[in-house]
GROMACS .gro file of C-alpha atoms in nm:
model
  255
    1MET     CA    1  -1.069   0.936  -0.696
    2ARG     CA    2  -1.321   0.902  -0.974
    3ALA     CA    3  -1.632   0.681  -0.904
    4GLY     CA    4  -1.596   0.397  -1.072
    5ALA     CA    5  -1.225   0.374  -1.097
    6LEU     CA    6  -1.202   0.117  -0.769
    7ALA     CA    7  -1.386  -0.202  -0.890
    8PRO     CA    8  -1.148  -0.263  -1.171
    9ALA     CA    9  -0.858  -0.133  -0.979
   10LEU     CA   10  -0.952  -0.375  -0.702
   11ALA     CA   11  -0.999  -0.700  -0.914
   12ALA     CA   12  -0.669  -0.589  -1.109
   13GLU     CA   13  -0.404  -0.578  -0.789
   14TRP     CA   14  -0.640  -0.902  -0.657
   15PHE     CA   15  -0.547  -1.074  -1.017
   16LYS     CA   16  -0.156  -0.911  -0.987
   17LEU     CA   17  -0.141  -1.049  -0.650
   18ARG     CA   18  -0.256  -1.416  -0.638
   19THR     CA   19  -0.056  -1.523  -0.978
   20LEU     CA   20   0.257  -1.435  -0.756
   21ARG     CA   21   0.448  -1.715  -0.661
   22SER     CA   22   0.576  -1.547  -0.359
   23THR     CA   23   0.276  -1.392  -0.207
   24TRP     CA   24   0.221  -1.764  -0.139
   25TRP     CA   25   0.527  -1.852  -0.028
   26THR     CA   26   0.523  -1.557   0.193
   27LEU     CA   27   0.164  -1.630   0.327
   28ALA     CA   28   0.259  -1.996   0.386
   29ALA     CA   29   0.570  -1.930   0.546
   30ALA     CA   30   0.392  -1.713   0.823
   31PHE     CA   31   0.152  -1.968   0.904
   32VAL     CA   32   0.430  -2.230   0.952
   33VAL     CA   33   0.666  -2.043   1.116
   34ASN     CA   34   0.428  -1.903   1.375
   35VAL     CA   35   0.254  -2.245   1.403
   36ALA     CA   36   0.596  -2.413   1.486
   37PHE     CA   37   0.734  -2.145   1.774
   38GLY     CA   38   0.386  -2.202   1.894
   39LEU     CA   39   0.454  -2.576   1.948
   40LEU     CA   40   0.853  -2.479   2.065
   41TYR     CA   41   0.764  -2.253   2.334
   42GLY     CA   42   0.434  -2.422   2.437
   43THR     CA   43   0.684  -2.762   2.498
   44MET     CA   44   0.944  -2.558   2.650
   45ILE     CA   45   0.706  -2.391   2.932
   46ARG     CA   46   0.580  -2.765   3.028
   47ALA     CA   47   0.906  -2.879   3.035
   48ASN     CA   48   1.031  -2.586   3.279
   49ALA     CA   49   0.714  -2.496   3.436
   50GLU     CA   50   0.824  -2.428   3.802
   51ASP     CA   51   1.003  -2.170   3.613
   52TYR     CA   52   0.669  -1.980   3.490
   53ARG     CA   53   0.433  -2.012   3.762
   54THR     CA   54   0.463  -1.614   3.813
   55GLU     CA   55   0.157  -1.386   3.871
   56ASP     CA   56   0.282  -1.193   3.520
   57PHE     CA   57   0.326  -1.502   3.333
   58ASP     CA   58   0.111  -1.480   3.020
   59PRO     CA   59   0.062  -1.780   2.839
   60VAL     CA   60  -0.134  -1.634   2.519
   61LEU     CA   61   0.137  -1.365   2.462
   62THR     CA   62   0.427  -1.653   2.528
   63GLY     CA   63   0.236  -1.926   2.278
   64PHE     CA   64   0.259  -1.579   2.021
   65ALA     CA   65   0.646  -1.550   2.033
   66GLY     CA   66   0.707  -1.686   1.751
   67VAL     CA   67   0.562  -1.381   1.625
   68SER     CA   68   0.862  -1.206   1.630
   69MET     CA   69   1.026  -1.387   1.340
   70GLY     CA   70   0.701  -1.478   1.206
   71GLN     CA   71   0.604  -1.143   1.099
   72LEU     CA   72   0.895  -1.075   0.897
   73ALA     CA   73   0.738  -1.263   0.650
   74VAL     CA   74   0.461  -0.990   0.602
   75VAL     CA   75   0.708  -0.759   0.602
   76CYS     CA   76   0.844  -0.863   0.311
   77LEU     CA   77   0.499  -0.976   0.136
   78GLY     CA   78   0.442  -0.561   0.177
   79VAL     CA   79   0.774  -0.481   0.037
   80MET     CA   80   0.734  -0.695  -0.282
   81ALA     CA   81   0.434  -0.661  -0.329
   82VAL     CA   82   0.486  -0.295  -0.421
   83ALA     CA   83   0.850  -0.212  -0.427
   84GLY     CA   84   0.866  -0.495  -0.683
   85GLU     CA   85   0.625  -0.308  -0.948
   86HIS     CA   86   0.846  -0.068  -0.912
   87THR     CA   87   1.178  -0.242  -0.972
   88THR     CA   88   0.999  -0.444  -1.253
   89GLY     CA   89   0.800  -0.166  -1.414
   90LEU     CA   90   0.528  -0.313  -1.350
   91ALA     CA   91   0.410   0.016  -1.221
   92ARG     CA   92   0.409   0.235  -1.496
   93SER     CA   93   0.151  -0.082  -1.681
   94SER     CA   94  -0.032  -0.014  -1.421
   95LEU     CA   95  -0.134   0.329  -1.378
   96ILE     CA   96  -0.150   0.317  -1.782
   97ALA     CA   97  -0.475   0.125  -1.659
   98VAL     CA   98  -0.581   0.293  -1.406
   99PRO     CA   99  -0.422   0.665  -1.412
  100ASP     CA  100  -0.645   0.792  -1.117
  101ARG     CA  101  -0.328   0.700  -0.856
  102THR     CA  102  -0.538   0.747  -0.570
  103ALA     CA  103  -0.830   0.443  -0.705
  104TYR     CA  104  -0.397   0.242  -0.769
  105TRP     CA  105  -0.315   0.286  -0.443
  106THR     CA  106  -0.652   0.240  -0.238
  107ALA     CA  107  -0.718  -0.097  -0.443
  108LYS     CA  108  -0.375  -0.234  -0.370
  109VAL     CA  109  -0.332  -0.168   0.012
  110ALA     CA  110  -0.720  -0.278   0.026
  111VAL     CA  111  -0.627  -0.626  -0.170
  112LEU     CA  112  -0.318  -0.668   0.007
  113GLY     CA  113  -0.459  -0.600   0.370
  114ALA     CA  114  -0.755  -0.817   0.342
  115ALA     CA  115  -0.523  -1.126   0.166
  116THR     CA  116  -0.280  -1.065   0.458
  117LEU     CA  117  -0.585  -1.097   0.745
  118ALA     CA  118  -0.782  -1.391   0.534
  119VAL     CA  119  -0.387  -1.574   0.610
  120ALA     CA  120  -0.328  -1.410   0.993
  121LEU     CA  121  -0.664  -1.503   1.138
  122PRO     CA  122  -0.627  -1.908   1.090
  123THR     CA  123  -0.245  -1.877   1.153
  124ALA     CA  124  -0.326  -1.707   1.522
  125PHE     CA  125  -0.600  -1.943   1.606
  126ALA     CA  126  -0.414  -2.212   1.469
  127THR     CA  127  -0.110  -2.134   1.707
  128PHE     CA  128  -0.299  -2.022   1.961
  129PHE     CA  129  -0.443  -2.353   2.027
  130THR     CA  130  -0.098  -2.529   1.913
  131ALA     CA  131   0.110  -2.367   2.210
  132GLN     CA  132  -0.180  -2.345   2.410
  133THR     CA  133  -0.205  -2.714   2.370
  134ALA     CA  134   0.181  -2.771   2.385
  135MET     CA  135   0.186  -2.617   2.667
  136GLY     CA  136  -0.082  -2.909   2.897
  137GLY     CA  137  -0.326  -2.790   3.146
  138GLU     CA  138  -0.167  -2.637   3.431
  139LEU     CA  139   0.020  -2.319   3.283
  140ASN     CA  140  -0.199  -2.259   2.938
  141ALA     CA  141  -0.507  -2.080   2.906
  142SER     CA  142  -0.863  -2.163   2.688
  143LEU     CA  143  -1.021  -1.908   2.444
  144GLY     CA  144  -1.261  -1.839   2.674
  145ASP     CA  145  -1.074  -1.688   2.971
  146ARG     CA  146  -1.033  -1.328   2.966
  147GLY     CA  147  -0.852  -1.125   2.673
  148ALA     CA  148  -0.781  -1.427   2.540
  149LEU     CA  149  -1.020  -1.401   2.217
  150ARG     CA  150  -0.923  -1.077   2.168
  151ALA     CA  151  -0.573  -1.143   2.156
  152VAL     CA  152  -0.597  -1.382   1.903
  153PHE     CA  153  -0.766  -1.152   1.680
  154GLY     CA  154  -0.498  -0.856   1.809
  155PHE     CA  155  -0.209  -1.157   1.660
  156ALA     CA  156  -0.412  -1.128   1.319
  157LEU     CA  157  -0.445  -0.743   1.303
  158HIS     CA  158  -0.079  -0.727   1.400
  159LEU     CA  159   0.026  -0.921   1.138
  160THR     CA  160  -0.180  -0.742   0.887
  161LEU     CA  161  -0.121  -0.393   1.011
  162LEU     CA  162   0.322  -0.451   0.989
  163CYS     CA  163   0.241  -0.553   0.599
  164LEU     CA  164   0.074  -0.230   0.530
  165VAL     CA  165   0.368  -0.044   0.730
  166SER     CA  166   0.599  -0.193   0.498
  167ALA     CA  167   0.378  -0.141   0.201
  168GLY     CA  168   0.367   0.220   0.255
  169VAL     CA  169   0.730   0.259   0.345
  170ALA     CA  170   0.771   0.089   0.018
  171ALA     CA  171   0.599   0.250  -0.178
  172VAL     CA  172   0.784   0.594  -0.051
  173LEU     CA  173   1.133   0.421  -0.123
  174ARG     CA  174   1.067   0.164  -0.437
  175SER     CA  175   1.327  -0.052  -0.360
  176THR     CA  176   1.331  -0.401  -0.154
  177ILE     CA  177   1.699  -0.384  -0.048
  178ALA     CA  178   1.654  -0.003   0.075
  179SER     CA  179   1.289  -0.050   0.200
  180LEU     CA  180   1.396  -0.389   0.423
  181ALA     CA  181   1.709  -0.196   0.544
  182VAL     CA  182   1.485   0.034   0.707
  183LEU     CA  183   1.177  -0.210   0.828
  184VAL     CA  184   1.418  -0.484   0.959
  185PRO     CA  185   1.603  -0.236   1.216
  186LEU     CA  186   1.305  -0.069   1.320
  187PHE     CA  187   1.060  -0.336   1.381
  188PHE     CA  188   1.390  -0.598   1.529
  189VAL     CA  189   1.642  -0.405   1.636
  190ILE     CA  190   1.564  -0.060   1.762
  191GLY     CA  191   1.328  -0.121   2.004
  192ASP     CA  192   1.602  -0.279   2.219
  193VAL     CA  193   1.887  -0.010   2.187
  194LEU     CA  194   1.609   0.224   2.243
  195ALA     CA  195   1.547   0.074   2.585
  196THR     CA  196   1.896   0.060   2.684
  197LEU     CA  197   1.934   0.473   2.603
  198PRO     CA  198   1.906   0.726   2.887
  199GLY     CA  199   1.620   0.991   2.748
  200VAL     CA  200   1.501   0.794   2.498
  201ALA     CA  201   1.349   0.455   2.638
  202GLU     CA  202   1.005   0.656   2.627
  203ALA     CA  203   0.983   0.686   2.287
  204GLY     CA  204   1.077   0.335   2.233
  205ARG     CA  205   0.719   0.194   2.393
  206PHE     CA  206   0.557   0.389   2.098
  207LEU     CA  207   0.740   0.175   1.769
  208PRO     CA  208   0.504  -0.036   1.634
  209HIS     CA  209   0.612  -0.375   1.677
  210LEU     CA  210   0.534  -0.300   2.120
  211ALA     CA  211   0.216  -0.173   2.060
  212GLY     CA  212   0.109  -0.462   1.860
  213SER     CA  213   0.253  -0.698   2.138
  214ARG     CA  214  -0.012  -0.502   2.354
  215LEU     CA  215  -0.266  -0.657   2.105
  216MET     CA  216  -0.148  -0.998   2.207
  217SER     CA  217  -0.077  -0.980   2.560
  218THR     CA  218  -0.370  -1.090   2.814
  219VAL     CA  219  -0.143  -0.926   3.122
  220PRO     CA  220  -0.003  -0.613   3.156
  221PHE     CA  221   0.396  -0.547   3.158
  222ASP     CA  222   0.584  -0.255   3.252
  223ARG     CA  223   0.799  -0.177   2.935
  224VAL     CA  224   0.530  -0.054   2.767
  225GLY     CA  225   0.323   0.064   2.999
  226TYR     CA  226  -0.070   0.129   2.804
  227GLY     CA  227  -0.350  -0.112   2.726
  228PRO     CA  228  -0.443  -0.252   2.390
  229LEU     CA  229  -0.680   0.041   2.307
  230THR     CA  230  -0.383   0.307   2.313
  231GLY     CA  231  -0.145   0.016   2.128
  232LEU     CA  232  -0.412  -0.013   1.849
  233ALA     CA  233  -0.400   0.330   1.826
  234VAL     CA  234   0.003   0.387   1.832
  235PHE     CA  235  -0.007   0.102   1.535
  236LEU     CA  236  -0.248   0.270   1.352
  237ALA     CA  237  -0.107   0.597   1.341
  238TRP     CA  238   0.149   0.439   1.209
  239THR     CA  239  -0.027   0.271   0.989
  240ALA     CA  240  -0.176   0.547   0.804
  241ALA     CA  241   0.100   0.777   0.829
  242ALA     CA  242   0.268   0.499   0.639
  243LEU     CA  243  -0.024   0.459   0.390
  244ALA     CA  244  -0.054   0.872   0.375
  245ALA     CA  245   0.306   0.866   0.276
  246GLY     CA  246   0.317   0.617  -0.012
  247LEU     CA  247  -0.020   0.785  -0.164
  248VAL     CA  248   0.185   1.162  -0.134
  249VAL     CA  249   0.479   0.989  -0.349
  250LEU     CA  250   0.298   0.786  -0.596
  251ARG     CA  251   0.101   1.105  -0.664
  252ARG     CA  252   0.396   1.369  -0.724
  253ARG     CA  253   0.625   1.091  -0.876
  254ASP     CA  254   0.680   0.942  -1.168
  255ALA     CA  255   0.631   0.506  -1.182
   0.00000   0.00000   0.00000
């Protein structure tokens, strides 16, 4: 990566991302869906409090349960921000303006990650407070409880890393439909399927969305079997692999 190539590439990527209406719609959808589901789950738990008075009940993770739907928005954002440029031909113009492909990819990933994190953080806090307030004082958690603040930041990191994994896959496949056809089963289906198959259930524990669930939880659960730090390491490994694959394809193929 040539010195001085990154700054103009960052400016160009930020301009492209913020001028796309899909950016604001998907980020707004991530906020609304997560907060709405936090309210829904919190209200449901309050109405059925007797069923949740158990030692392994995790009010924080339960309040974040809507992420299973809300994460679809950031997956779409990562895919559209990358695959959309190849579909429309904008990637060719971008690479003419920024011929250093490493700088181009670094800038795109940095801007996409920063924009997602900037929305994911307030989404995490809004979802937490909405869900815990809806649960009522009998079962809910406070931000000062052990692991709660870490889980809130973990929620924001979960959404951000999902977006970057999606961007890496989109850079490899260069198709919105093909990328979503891979990512939706990976994040929403394969983990549940593997859990039912003898001999491969162990591998399912290391899928990115399950690793991310450890970042958002305050109570251990048997299905995953490792802690938040291991979950973060697993998720970062998925992210690094996806982004590295995207860069390799970008450097070896024409736009």
